[in-house]
Amino acid sequence: MRKTNQLKTLTVILFTVGLSACQSQFVSTPNAPTEASLVANSAENGLEMELDVDYITAFKNLKMAYGRCVAFTSDKDFVFTDNKLEQDLEMGTLFARTDGGAYLSKTLVESLGKNKTRLTLFLPSSYRFAQARLKLDAQRALGQDAQCNVAKPA
């Protein structure tokens, strides 16, 4: 009986932590008024990582994840994602923006050859935990974020 109660308590704690982790992704600040100002004043002049995945797959995985875990509507805030895949340039761009048009993030996925992609993430320099966000977006690009890389039911 005691183990059952401990298991229930642990399950509730893990669910609460998971829920709060997902909710913590819903932010509308810090932001930048324009794409140019975001890039010019980004954390570490843009964070980069190379991934072993095709850029189109990375783009599609990020698009899915951003639609599920980055874009949101609340009573006070609205964040949407905007994206563009340019196959002739072998790259894709994803943005997260506020309802006022301010830029929260810019993500580039660029082909480095067969099944090799450069992921570049631009976040405002005042963004806390920028490296953690880069690692999270790398997981998302690889399709490995269990919360966000889930196709929405039709």
Coordinates of N, CA and C in Angstrom, one line a residue:
M1 N 0.8 -1.2 0.0 CA 0.0 0.0 0.0 C 0.9 1.3 0.0
R2 N 1.9 1.3 0.8 CA 2.8 2.4 0.9 C 3.5 2.7 -0.4
K3 N 3.9 1.6 -1.1 CA 4.6 1.8 -2.4 C 3.6 2.4 -3.4
T4 N 2.4 2.0 -3.4 CA 1.3 2.5 -4.3 C 1.2 4.0 -4.1
N5 N 1.1 4.4 -2.8 CA 1.0 5.8 -2.5 C 2.2 6.6 -3.0
Q6 N 3.4 6.1 -2.8 CA 4.6 6.7 -3.2 C 4.6 6.8 -4.7
L7 N 4.2 5.8 -5.4 CA 4.1 5.8 -6.9 C 3.1 6.9 -7.4
K8 N 2.0 7.0 -6.7 CA 1.0 8.0 -7.1 C 1.6 9.4 -6.9
T9 N 2.3 9.6 -5.8 CA 2.9 10.9 -5.5 C 3.9 11.2 -6.5
L10 N 4.8 10.3 -6.8 CA 5.8 10.5 -7.8 C 5.2 10.8 -9.2
T11 N 4.1 10.1 -9.5 CA 3.5 10.3 -10.8 C 2.9 11.8 -10.9
V12 N 2.3 12.2 -9.8 CA 1.8 13.6 -9.8 C 2.9 14.6 -9.9
I13 N 4.0 14.4 -9.2 CA 5.1 15.3 -9.2 C 5.7 15.3 -10.6
L14 N 5.9 14.2 -11.3 CA 6.5 14.2 -12.6 C 5.5 14.8 -13.6
F15 N 4.2 14.6 -13.5 CA 3.2 15.2 -14.3 C 3.3 16.8 -14.2
T16 N 3.3 17.2 -12.9 CA 3.4 18.7 -12.6 C 4.7 19.3 -13.2
V17 N 5.8 18.6 -13.0 CA 7.0 19.1 -13.6 C 7.0 19.2 -15.1
G18 N 6.5 18.1 -15.7 CA 6.3 18.1 -17.1 C 5.4 19.2 -17.6
L19 N 4.3 19.4 -16.9 CA 3.4 20.4 -17.3 C 4.0 21.8 -17.2
S20 N 4.7 22.0 -16.1 CA 5.3 23.3 -15.9 C 6.5 23.6 -16.9
A21 N 7.2 22.5 -17.3 CA 8.2 22.6 -18.3 C 7.6 23.0 -19.6
C22 N 6.5 22.5 -20.0 CA 5.9 22.8 -21.2 C 5.4 24.3 -21.1
Q23 N 4.7 24.6 -20.0 CA 4.2 26.0 -19.8 C 5.3 27.0 -19.9
S24 N 6.5 26.7 -19.4 CA 7.6 27.6 -19.3 C 8.1 28.0 -20.7
Q25 N 7.7 27.2 -21.7 CA 8.1 27.5 -23.1 C 7.3 28.6 -23.7
F26 N 6.1 28.9 -23.1 CA 5.2 29.9 -23.6 C 5.6 31.2 -23.1
V27 N 6.4 31.9 -23.8 CA 6.9 33.2 -23.5 C 6.7 34.2 -24.6
S28 N 6.6 35.5 -24.2 CA 6.5 36.5 -25.3 C 7.5 37.6 -25.0
T29 N 8.4 37.4 -24.1 CA 9.5 38.3 -23.8 C 10.7 37.4 -23.4
P30 N 11.9 37.8 -23.6 CA 12.3 39.0 -24.3 C 12.1 38.9 -25.8
N31 N 12.0 40.1 -26.5 CA 11.8 40.1 -27.9 C 12.5 41.2 -28.5
A32 N 12.5 41.3 -29.8 CA 13.1 42.4 -30.6 C 12.1 42.9 -31.6
P33 N 12.1 44.2 -31.9 CA 11.1 44.8 -32.7 C 11.2 44.4 -34.2
T34 N 12.4 44.0 -34.7 CA 12.6 43.6 -36.1 C 13.5 42.4 -36.1
E35 N 13.4 41.8 -37.3 CA 14.3 40.6 -37.5 C 15.8 41.1 -37.5
A36 N 16.1 42.2 -38.1 CA 17.4 42.7 -38.1 C 17.9 43.0 -36.7
S37 N 17.1 43.6 -35.8 CA 17.6 43.9 -34.4 C 17.7 42.6 -33.6
L38 N 16.9 41.6 -33.9 CA 17.0 40.3 -33.3 C 18.4 39.7 -33.6
V39 N 18.7 39.6 -34.9 CA 19.9 39.0 -35.3 C 21.1 39.8 -34.8
A40 N 21.1 41.1 -34.9 CA 22.2 42.0 -34.5 C 22.5 41.9 -33.0
N41 N 21.4 41.7 -32.2 CA 21.6 41.7 -30.8 C 21.3 40.3 -30.2
S42 N 21.6 39.3 -30.9 CA 21.3 37.9 -30.5 C 22.3 37.3 -29.5
A43 N 21.9 36.4 -28.7 CA 22.8 35.7 -27.8 C 23.9 35.0 -28.6
E44 N 25.2 35.4 -28.3 CA 26.4 34.8 -28.9 C 26.4 35.0 -30.4
N45 N 25.7 36.0 -30.9 CA 25.6 36.3 -32.4 C 25.0 35.1 -33.1
G46 N 24.2 34.4 -32.5 CA 23.5 33.2 -33.1 C 24.2 31.9 -32.6
L47 N 23.4 31.0 -32.1 CA 23.9 29.7 -31.6 C 23.9 28.7 -32.7
E48 N 24.9 27.9 -32.9 CA 24.9 27.0 -34.0 C 25.2 25.6 -33.5
M49 N 24.7 24.6 -34.2 CA 24.9 23.2 -34.0 C 24.8 22.4 -35.3
E50 N 25.6 21.5 -35.5 CA 25.5 20.6 -36.7 C 24.7 19.3 -36.3
L51 N 23.8 18.9 -37.1 CA 23.0 17.7 -36.8 C 23.1 16.7 -38.0
D52 N 23.0 15.5 -37.6 CA 23.0 14.4 -38.6 C 21.5 14.1 -39.0
V53 N 21.0 15.0 -39.8 CA 19.7 14.8 -40.4 C 19.6 15.7 -41.6
D54 N 18.7 15.3 -42.5 CA 18.5 16.1 -43.7 C 17.8 17.4 -43.4
Y55 N 18.2 18.6 -44.0 CA 17.6 19.9 -43.6 C 16.1 19.9 -43.8
I56 N 15.5 19.2 -44.8 CA 14.1 19.2 -45.0 C 13.4 18.5 -43.8
T57 N 13.9 17.4 -43.4 CA 13.4 16.7 -42.2 C 13.5 17.5 -41.0
A58 N 14.6 18.2 -40.8 CA 14.8 19.1 -39.6 C 13.8 20.2 -39.7
F59 N 13.6 20.8 -40.8 CA 12.6 21.9 -41.0 C 11.2 21.4 -40.6
K60 N 10.8 20.3 -41.2 CA 9.5 19.8 -40.9 C 9.3 19.4 -39.4
N61 N 10.3 18.8 -38.8 CA 10.2 18.5 -37.4 C 10.1 19.7 -36.6
L62 N 10.9 20.8 -36.9 CA 10.8 22.0 -36.1 C 9.5 22.7 -36.3
K63 N 9.0 22.7 -37.5 CA 7.7 23.3 -37.8 C 6.6 22.6 -37.0
M64 N 6.6 21.3 -36.9 CA 5.6 20.6 -36.1 C 5.8 20.9 -34.7
A65 N 7.0 20.9 -34.2 CA 7.3 21.2 -32.7 C 6.9 22.6 -32.4
Y66 N 7.2 23.6 -33.2 CA 6.9 25.0 -32.9 C 5.4 25.2 -32.9
G67 N 4.7 24.5 -33.8 CA 3.3 24.7 -33.9 C 2.6 24.1 -32.6
R68 N 3.2 23.1 -32.0 CA 2.6 22.5 -30.9 C 3.1 23.1 -29.6
C69 N 4.4 23.5 -29.5 CA 4.9 23.9 -28.2 C 5.4 25.4 -28.1
V70 N 5.5 26.1 -29.2 CA 5.9 27.5 -29.2 C 4.8 28.4 -29.4
A71 N 4.0 28.2 -30.4 CA 2.8 29.1 -30.7 C 1.8 28.9 -29.6
F72 N 1.1 29.9 -29.2 CA 0.1 29.8 -28.2 C -0.8 31.1 -28.2
T73 N -1.9 30.9 -27.6 CA -2.8 32.0 -27.3 C -3.3 32.0 -25.9
S74 N -3.2 33.1 -25.2 CA -3.7 33.2 -23.8 C -4.5 34.5 -23.7
D75 N -4.9 34.8 -22.5 CA -5.7 36.0 -22.3 C -4.9 37.3 -22.6
K76 N -3.6 37.2 -22.3 CA -2.8 38.4 -22.3 C -1.8 38.3 -23.5
D77 N -1.4 37.2 -24.0 CA -0.4 37.1 -25.0 C -0.9 36.2 -26.2
F78 N -0.2 36.4 -27.3 CA -0.4 35.6 -28.5 C 0.9 35.5 -29.2
V79 N 1.4 34.3 -29.4 CA 2.6 34.0 -30.1 C 2.3 33.1 -31.3
F80 N 2.8 33.5 -32.5 CA 2.6 32.7 -33.6 C 4.0 32.3 -34.3
T81 N 4.0 31.3 -35.1 CA 5.2 30.9 -35.8 C 4.9 31.2 -37.3
D82 N 6.0 31.5 -37.9 CA 6.0 31.8 -39.4 C 7.2 31.1 -39.9
N83 N 7.1 30.5 -41.1 CA 8.2 29.7 -41.6 C 8.2 29.7 -43.1
K84 N 9.4 29.4 -43.6 CA 9.6 29.4 -45.1 C 10.7 28.4 -45.4
L85 N 10.4 27.4 -46.3 CA 11.3 26.5 -46.8 C 11.7 26.9 -48.2
E86 N 13.0 27.1 -48.4 CA 13.5 27.5 -49.7 C 14.5 26.4 -50.2
Q87 N 13.9 25.4 -50.9 CA 14.6 24.3 -51.4 C 15.7 24.6 -52.4
D88 N 15.4 25.7 -53.2 CA 16.5 26.1 -54.2 C 17.7 26.6 -53.5
L89 N 17.6 27.1 -52.2 CA 18.7 27.6 -51.4 C 19.2 26.5 -50.4
E90 N 18.4 25.4 -50.4 CA 18.7 24.3 -49.4 C 18.7 24.9 -48.0
M91 N 17.7 25.6 -47.6 CA 17.6 26.1 -46.3 C 16.1 26.4 -45.9
G92 N 15.8 26.5 -44.6 CA 14.5 26.9 -44.1 C 14.7 27.8 -43.0
T93 N 13.7 28.7 -42.8 CA 13.7 29.7 -41.7 C 12.4 29.6 -41.0
L94 N 12.5 29.6 -39.6 CA 11.3 29.6 -38.8 C 11.4 30.8 -37.8
F95 N 10.3 31.5 -37.6 CA 10.3 32.6 -36.7 C 9.2 32.3 -35.6
A96 N 9.4 32.9 -34.4 CA 8.4 33.0 -33.4 C 8.2 34.5 -33.2
R97 N 6.9 34.9 -33.3 CA 6.6 36.4 -33.1 C 5.4 36.6 -32.2
T98 N 5.4 37.8 -31.7 CA 4.2 38.2 -30.9 C 3.1 38.7 -31.7
D99 N 2.0 38.9 -31.1 CA 0.9 39.5 -31.9 C 1.2 40.9 -32.4
G100 N 2.1 41.6 -31.7 CA 2.5 42.9 -32.2 C 3.6 42.9 -33.2
G101 N 4.0 41.7 -33.6 CA 5.0 41.6 -34.6 C 6.5 41.5 -34.1
A102 N 6.7 41.6 -32.8 CA 8.0 41.6 -32.3 C 8.6 40.1 -32.5
Y103 N 9.9 40.0 -32.7 CA 10.5 38.7 -32.9 C 11.1 38.1 -31.6
L104 N 10.6 36.9 -31.4 CA 11.1 36.2 -30.2 C 12.3 35.3 -30.5
S105 N 12.3 34.7 -31.7 CA 13.4 33.9 -32.2 C 13.4 33.7 -33.7
K106 N 14.5 33.4 -34.2 CA 14.7 33.0 -35.6 C 15.5 31.8 -35.6
T107 N 15.1 30.8 -36.4 CA 15.8 29.5 -36.5 C 16.1 29.3 -38.0
L108 N 17.4 29.0 -38.3 CA 17.8 28.6 -39.7 C 18.2 27.2 -39.7
V109 N 17.7 26.5 -40.7 CA 18.2 25.1 -41.0 C 18.8 25.2 -42.4
E110 N 20.1 24.8 -42.5 CA 20.8 24.9 -43.7 C 21.5 23.5 -44.0
S111 N 21.4 23.1 -45.3 CA 22.0 21.9 -45.7 C 23.5 22.0 -45.7
L112 N 24.2 21.0 -45.2 CA 25.6 20.9 -45.2 C 26.1 19.7 -46.0
G113 N 25.1 19.1 -46.8 CA 25.4 17.9 -47.5 C 24.3 16.9 -47.1
K114 N 24.5 15.7 -47.7 CA 23.6 14.6 -47.4 C 23.5 14.3 -45.9
N115 N 22.3 14.4 -45.4 CA 22.0 14.1 -44.0 C 22.8 14.9 -43.0
K116 N 23.2 16.1 -43.4 CA 23.9 17.0 -42.5 C 23.3 18.4 -42.5
T117 N 23.0 18.9 -41.4 CA 22.3 20.2 -41.3 C 22.9 21.1 -40.3
R118 N 23.0 22.4 -40.6 CA 23.5 23.4 -39.6 C 22.2 24.0 -39.0
L119 N 22.0 24.0 -37.7 CA 20.9 24.7 -37.0 C 21.5 25.9 -36.4
T120 N 20.9 27.1 -36.7 CA 21.4 28.3 -36.1 C 20.1 29.0 -35.5
L121 N 20.3 29.3 -34.2 CA 19.2 29.8 -33.4 C 19.6 31.3 -33.0
F122 N 18.7 32.2 -33.3 CA 18.9 33.6 -32.9 C 17.8 33.9 -31.8
L123 N 18.3 34.3 -30.6 CA 17.5 34.6 -29.5 C 18.0 36.0 -29.0
P124 N 17.1 36.8 -28.4 CA 17.6 38.1 -27.8 C 18.7 37.8 -26.8
S125 N 19.7 38.7 -26.8 CA 20.8 38.5 -25.9 C 20.4 38.3 -24.4
S126 N 19.3 38.9 -24.0 CA 18.8 38.8 -22.7 C 18.0 37.5 -22.4
Y127 N 17.9 36.7 -23.4 CA 17.2 35.4 -23.2 C 17.9 34.5 -22.2
R128 N 17.3 34.1 -21.2 CA 17.9 33.2 -20.2 C 18.0 31.8 -20.7
F129 N 19.0 31.1 -20.5 CA 19.2 29.7 -20.9 C 19.2 29.4 -22.4
A130 N 19.9 30.3 -23.1 CA 19.9 30.2 -24.6 C 20.5 28.8 -25.0
Q131 N 21.6 28.4 -24.4 CA 22.2 27.1 -24.7 C 21.2 25.9 -24.5
A132 N 20.4 26.0 -23.5 CA 19.4 24.9 -23.2 C 18.4 25.0 -24.3
R133 N 18.0 26.1 -24.8 CA 17.0 26.2 -25.8 C 17.6 25.7 -27.1
L134 N 18.9 25.9 -27.4 CA 19.5 25.4 -28.6 C 19.5 23.8 -28.5
K135 N 19.8 23.3 -27.4 CA 19.8 21.8 -27.3 C 18.3 21.3 -27.5
L136 N 17.4 22.0 -26.9 CA 16.0 21.6 -27.1 C 15.6 21.6 -28.6
D137 N 15.9 22.7 -29.2 CA 15.6 22.8 -30.7 C 16.3 21.8 -31.5
A138 N 17.5 21.4 -31.1 CA 18.2 20.3 -31.8 C 17.5 19.0 -31.6
Q139 N 17.0 18.7 -30.4 CA 16.1 17.5 -30.2 C 14.9 17.6 -31.1
R140 N 14.3 18.8 -31.2 CA 13.1 18.9 -32.0 C 13.4 18.7 -33.4
A141 N 14.5 19.3 -33.9 CA 14.9 19.1 -35.3 C 15.1 17.7 -35.7
L142 N 15.6 16.9 -34.7 CA 15.8 15.5 -34.9 C 14.5 14.7 -34.7
G143 N 13.4 15.3 -34.3 CA 12.2 14.6 -34.1 C 12.1 13.9 -32.8
Q144 N 12.9 14.3 -31.8 CA 13.1 13.5 -30.5 C 12.5 14.2 -29.3
D145 N 11.7 15.2 -29.5 CA 11.1 15.9 -28.3 C 9.7 15.2 -28.2
A146 N 9.5 14.4 -27.2 CA 8.3 13.6 -27.0 C 7.1 14.4 -26.9
Q147 N 7.2 15.6 -26.3 CA 6.1 16.5 -26.1 C 5.7 17.3 -27.3
C148 N 6.7 17.6 -28.1 CA 6.4 18.6 -29.2 C 6.5 18.0 -30.6
N149 N 7.1 16.9 -30.8 CA 7.2 16.2 -32.1 C 6.1 15.1 -32.2
V150 N 4.9 15.6 -32.0 CA 3.8 14.7 -32.1 C 2.8 15.3 -33.1
A151 N 2.5 14.6 -34.1 CA 1.5 15.1 -35.1 C 0.2 15.3 -34.5
K152 N -0.4 16.4 -34.8 CA -1.8 16.7 -34.4 C -2.8 15.8 -35.1
P153 N -3.8 15.3 -34.4 CA -4.8 14.5 -35.0 C -5.5 15.3 -36.1
A154 N -5.9 14.6 -37.2 CA -6.6 15.2 -38.3 C -8.0 15.6 -38.0

